PDB file of C-alpha atoms in Angstrom:
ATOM      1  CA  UNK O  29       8.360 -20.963 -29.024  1.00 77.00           C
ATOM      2  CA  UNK O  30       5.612 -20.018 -26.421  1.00 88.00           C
ATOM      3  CA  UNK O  31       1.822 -20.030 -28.274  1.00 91.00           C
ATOM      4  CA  UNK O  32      -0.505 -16.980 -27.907  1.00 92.00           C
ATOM      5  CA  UNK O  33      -1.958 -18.732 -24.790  1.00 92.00           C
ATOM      6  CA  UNK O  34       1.191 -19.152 -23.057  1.00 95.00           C
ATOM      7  CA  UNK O  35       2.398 -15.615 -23.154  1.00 96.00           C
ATOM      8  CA  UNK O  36       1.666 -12.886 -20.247  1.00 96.00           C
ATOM      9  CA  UNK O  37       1.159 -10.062 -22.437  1.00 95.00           C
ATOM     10  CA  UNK O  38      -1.076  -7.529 -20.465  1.00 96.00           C
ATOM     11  CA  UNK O  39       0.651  -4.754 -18.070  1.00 96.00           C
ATOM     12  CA  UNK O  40      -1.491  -5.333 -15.208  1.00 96.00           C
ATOM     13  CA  UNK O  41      -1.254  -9.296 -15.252  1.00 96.00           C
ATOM     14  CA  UNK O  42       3.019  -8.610 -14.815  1.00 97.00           C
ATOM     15  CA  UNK O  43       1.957  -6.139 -11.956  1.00 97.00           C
ATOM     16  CA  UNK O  44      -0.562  -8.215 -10.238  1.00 96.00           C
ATOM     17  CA  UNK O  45       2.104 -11.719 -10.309  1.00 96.00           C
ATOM     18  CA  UNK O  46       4.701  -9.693  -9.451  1.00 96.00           C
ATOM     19  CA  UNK O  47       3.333  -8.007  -6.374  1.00 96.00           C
ATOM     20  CA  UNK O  48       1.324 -10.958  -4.954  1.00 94.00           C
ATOM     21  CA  UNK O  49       3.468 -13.500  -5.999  1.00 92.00           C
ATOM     22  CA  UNK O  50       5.795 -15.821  -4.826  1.00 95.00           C
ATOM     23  CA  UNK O  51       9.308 -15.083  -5.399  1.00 97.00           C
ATOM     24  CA  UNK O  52      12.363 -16.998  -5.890  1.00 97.00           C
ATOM     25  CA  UNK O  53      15.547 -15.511  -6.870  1.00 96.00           C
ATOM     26  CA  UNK O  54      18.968 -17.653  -8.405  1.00 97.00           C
ATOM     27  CA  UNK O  55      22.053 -16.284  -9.916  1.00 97.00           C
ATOM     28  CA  UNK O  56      20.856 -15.729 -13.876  1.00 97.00           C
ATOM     29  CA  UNK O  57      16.833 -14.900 -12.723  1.00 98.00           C
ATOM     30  CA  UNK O  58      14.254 -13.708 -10.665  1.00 98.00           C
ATOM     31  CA  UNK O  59      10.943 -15.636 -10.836  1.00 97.00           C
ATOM     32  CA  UNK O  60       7.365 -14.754  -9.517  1.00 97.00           C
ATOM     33  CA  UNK O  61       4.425 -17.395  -9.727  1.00 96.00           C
ATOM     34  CA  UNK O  62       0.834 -16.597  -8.864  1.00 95.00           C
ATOM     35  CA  UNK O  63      -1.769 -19.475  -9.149  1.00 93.00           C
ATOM     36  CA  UNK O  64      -4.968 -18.920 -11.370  1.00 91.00           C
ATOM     37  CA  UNK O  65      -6.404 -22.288 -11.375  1.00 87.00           C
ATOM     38  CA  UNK O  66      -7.272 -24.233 -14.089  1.00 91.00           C
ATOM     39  CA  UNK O  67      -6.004 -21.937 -16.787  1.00 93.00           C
ATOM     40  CA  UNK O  68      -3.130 -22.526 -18.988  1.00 95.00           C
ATOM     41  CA  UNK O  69       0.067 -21.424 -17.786  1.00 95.00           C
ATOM     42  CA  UNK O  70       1.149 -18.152 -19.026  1.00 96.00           C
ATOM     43  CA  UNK O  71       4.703 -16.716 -18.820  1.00 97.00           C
ATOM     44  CA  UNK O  72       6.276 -13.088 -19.197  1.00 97.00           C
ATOM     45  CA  UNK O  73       9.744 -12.210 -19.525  1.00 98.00           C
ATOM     46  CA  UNK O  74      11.553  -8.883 -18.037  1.00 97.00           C
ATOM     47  CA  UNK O  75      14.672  -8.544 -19.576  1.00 98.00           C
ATOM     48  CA  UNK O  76      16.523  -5.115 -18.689  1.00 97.00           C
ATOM     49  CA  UNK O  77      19.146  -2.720 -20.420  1.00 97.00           C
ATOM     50  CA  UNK O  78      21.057  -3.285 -17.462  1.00 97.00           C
ATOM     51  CA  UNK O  79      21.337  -7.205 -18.625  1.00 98.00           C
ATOM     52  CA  UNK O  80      22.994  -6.161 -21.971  1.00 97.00           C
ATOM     53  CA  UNK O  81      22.882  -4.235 -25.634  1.00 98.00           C
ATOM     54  CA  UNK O  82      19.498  -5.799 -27.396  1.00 98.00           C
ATOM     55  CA  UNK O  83      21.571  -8.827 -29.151  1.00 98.00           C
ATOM     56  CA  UNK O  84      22.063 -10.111 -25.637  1.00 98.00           C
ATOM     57  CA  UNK O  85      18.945  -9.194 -24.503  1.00 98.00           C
ATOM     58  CA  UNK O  86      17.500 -10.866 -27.323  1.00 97.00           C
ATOM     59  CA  UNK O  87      19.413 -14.113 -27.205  1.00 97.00           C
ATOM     60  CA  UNK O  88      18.571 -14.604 -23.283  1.00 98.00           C
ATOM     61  CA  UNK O  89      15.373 -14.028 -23.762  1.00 97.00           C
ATOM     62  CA  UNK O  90      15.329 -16.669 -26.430  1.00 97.00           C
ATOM     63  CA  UNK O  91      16.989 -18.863 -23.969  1.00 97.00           C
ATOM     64  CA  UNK O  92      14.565 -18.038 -21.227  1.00 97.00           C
ATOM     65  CA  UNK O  93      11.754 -18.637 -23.698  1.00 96.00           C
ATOM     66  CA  UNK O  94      12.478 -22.237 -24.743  1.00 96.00           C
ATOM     67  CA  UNK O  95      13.695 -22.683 -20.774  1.00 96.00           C
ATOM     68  CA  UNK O  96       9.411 -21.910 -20.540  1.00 96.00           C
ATOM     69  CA  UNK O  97       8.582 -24.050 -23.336  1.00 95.00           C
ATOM     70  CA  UNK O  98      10.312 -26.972 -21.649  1.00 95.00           C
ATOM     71  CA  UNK O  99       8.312 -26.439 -18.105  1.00 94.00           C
ATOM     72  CA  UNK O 100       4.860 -26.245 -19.823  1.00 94.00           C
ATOM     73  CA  UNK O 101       5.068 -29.796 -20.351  1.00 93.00           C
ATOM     74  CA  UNK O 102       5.375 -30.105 -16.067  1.00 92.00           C
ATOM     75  CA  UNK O 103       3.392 -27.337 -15.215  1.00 92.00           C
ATOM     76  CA  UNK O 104       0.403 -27.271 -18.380  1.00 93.00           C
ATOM     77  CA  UNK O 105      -2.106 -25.284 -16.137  1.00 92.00           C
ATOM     78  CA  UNK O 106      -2.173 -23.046 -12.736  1.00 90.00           C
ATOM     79  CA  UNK O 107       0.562 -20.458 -13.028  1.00 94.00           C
ATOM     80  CA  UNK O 108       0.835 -16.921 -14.140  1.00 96.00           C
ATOM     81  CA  UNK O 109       4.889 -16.614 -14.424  1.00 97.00           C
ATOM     82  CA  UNK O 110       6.999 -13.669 -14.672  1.00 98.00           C
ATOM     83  CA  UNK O 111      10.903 -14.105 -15.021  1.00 98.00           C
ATOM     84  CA  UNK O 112      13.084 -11.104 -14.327  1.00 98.00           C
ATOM     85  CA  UNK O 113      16.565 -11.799 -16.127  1.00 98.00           C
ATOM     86  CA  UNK O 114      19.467 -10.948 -13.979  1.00 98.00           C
ATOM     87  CA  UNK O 115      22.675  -8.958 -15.479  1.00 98.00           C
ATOM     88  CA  UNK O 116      24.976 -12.224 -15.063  1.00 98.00           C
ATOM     89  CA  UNK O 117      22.101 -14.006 -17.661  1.00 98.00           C
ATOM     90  CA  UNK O 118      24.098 -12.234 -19.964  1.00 97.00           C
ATOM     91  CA  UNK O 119      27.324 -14.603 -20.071  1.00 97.00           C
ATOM     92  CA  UNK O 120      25.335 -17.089 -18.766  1.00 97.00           C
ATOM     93  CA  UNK O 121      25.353 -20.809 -20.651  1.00 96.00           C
ATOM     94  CA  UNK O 122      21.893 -21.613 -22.310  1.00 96.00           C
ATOM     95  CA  UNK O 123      22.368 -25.237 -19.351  1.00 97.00           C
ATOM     96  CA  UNK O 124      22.610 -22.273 -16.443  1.00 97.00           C
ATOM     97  CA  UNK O 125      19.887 -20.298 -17.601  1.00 97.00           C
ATOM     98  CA  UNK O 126      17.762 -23.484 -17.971  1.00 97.00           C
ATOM     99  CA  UNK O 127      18.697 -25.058 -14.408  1.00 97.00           C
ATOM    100  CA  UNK O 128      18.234 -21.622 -12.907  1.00 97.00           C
ATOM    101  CA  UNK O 129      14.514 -21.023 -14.428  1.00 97.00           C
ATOM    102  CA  UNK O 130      13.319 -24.461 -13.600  1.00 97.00           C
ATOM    103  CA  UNK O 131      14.638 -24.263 -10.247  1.00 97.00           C
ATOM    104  CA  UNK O 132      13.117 -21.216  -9.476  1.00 97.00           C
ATOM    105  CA  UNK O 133       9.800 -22.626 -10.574  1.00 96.00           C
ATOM    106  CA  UNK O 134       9.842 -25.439  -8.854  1.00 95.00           C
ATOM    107  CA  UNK O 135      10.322 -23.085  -5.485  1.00 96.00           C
ATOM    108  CA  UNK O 136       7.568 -20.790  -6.557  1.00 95.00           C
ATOM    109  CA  UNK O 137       5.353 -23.867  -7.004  1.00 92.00           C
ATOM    110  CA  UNK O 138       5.860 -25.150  -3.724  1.00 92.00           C
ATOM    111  CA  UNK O 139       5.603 -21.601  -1.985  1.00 93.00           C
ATOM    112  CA  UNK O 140       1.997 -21.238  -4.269  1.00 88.00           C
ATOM    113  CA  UNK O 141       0.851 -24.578  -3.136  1.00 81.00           C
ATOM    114  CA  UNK O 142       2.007 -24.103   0.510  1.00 79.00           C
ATOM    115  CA  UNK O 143       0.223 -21.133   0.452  1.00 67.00           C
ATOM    116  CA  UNK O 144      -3.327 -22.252  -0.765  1.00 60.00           C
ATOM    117  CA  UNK O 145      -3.227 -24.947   1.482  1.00 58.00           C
ATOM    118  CA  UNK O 146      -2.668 -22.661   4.406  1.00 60.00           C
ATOM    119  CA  UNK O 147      -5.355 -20.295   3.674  1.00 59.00           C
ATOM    120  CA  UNK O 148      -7.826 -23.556   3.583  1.00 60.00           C
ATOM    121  CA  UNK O 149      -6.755 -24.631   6.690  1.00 59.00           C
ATOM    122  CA  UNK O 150      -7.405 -21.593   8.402  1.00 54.00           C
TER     123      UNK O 150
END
């Protein structure tokens, strides 16, 4: 389970990482990752109709919850996350899901850092 601190939970902070983030997309999920510095990581879930009645829903974003539990322990601090569940997350395994998710961060992590160390250089 996620603590208070780890959750996204406001409207505007799923619109802002989802606009200016960076985006990586696999089979099961669609992730976005903005850096905020020095704050604890923080992740959101969007998980649509389209992925399933709310039973499945529910169970992959259980899944995709304990998937974000996991990375906290690589990633404590820097991110604002926001994972869009994909209609095949539905029949996906609970190993797929995971693999998916952390290889999607791991992208968005390298685009974010890539990133900031562009705009210093410049």
């Amino acid at each position: 389970m996620l603590a208070v601190g780890n959750r996204v939970r406001k409207s505007a902070d799923f619109s802002h990482t989802v606009r200016s983030g960076a985006r990586s997309g696999r089979r099961n999920v669609v992730l976005y990752a903005v850096k905020t510095g020095e704050y604890p990581t923080r992740v959101g879930f969007i998980v649509a109709k389209s992925v399933g009645n709310a039973v499945t829903r529910n169970l992959v974003k259980r899944r995709l919850r304990e998937a974000a539990a996991q990375s906290l322990r690589e990633y404590p601090t820097g991110f604002d996350v926001v994972v869009r569940a994909l209609p095949p997350a539905a029949t996906a395994t609970w190993q797929e899901l995971r693999t998916d998710y952390m290889g999607a961060l791991r992208t968005c992590a390298g685009k974010v850092d890539r990133t900031r160390l562009l705009s210093q250089k410049g």
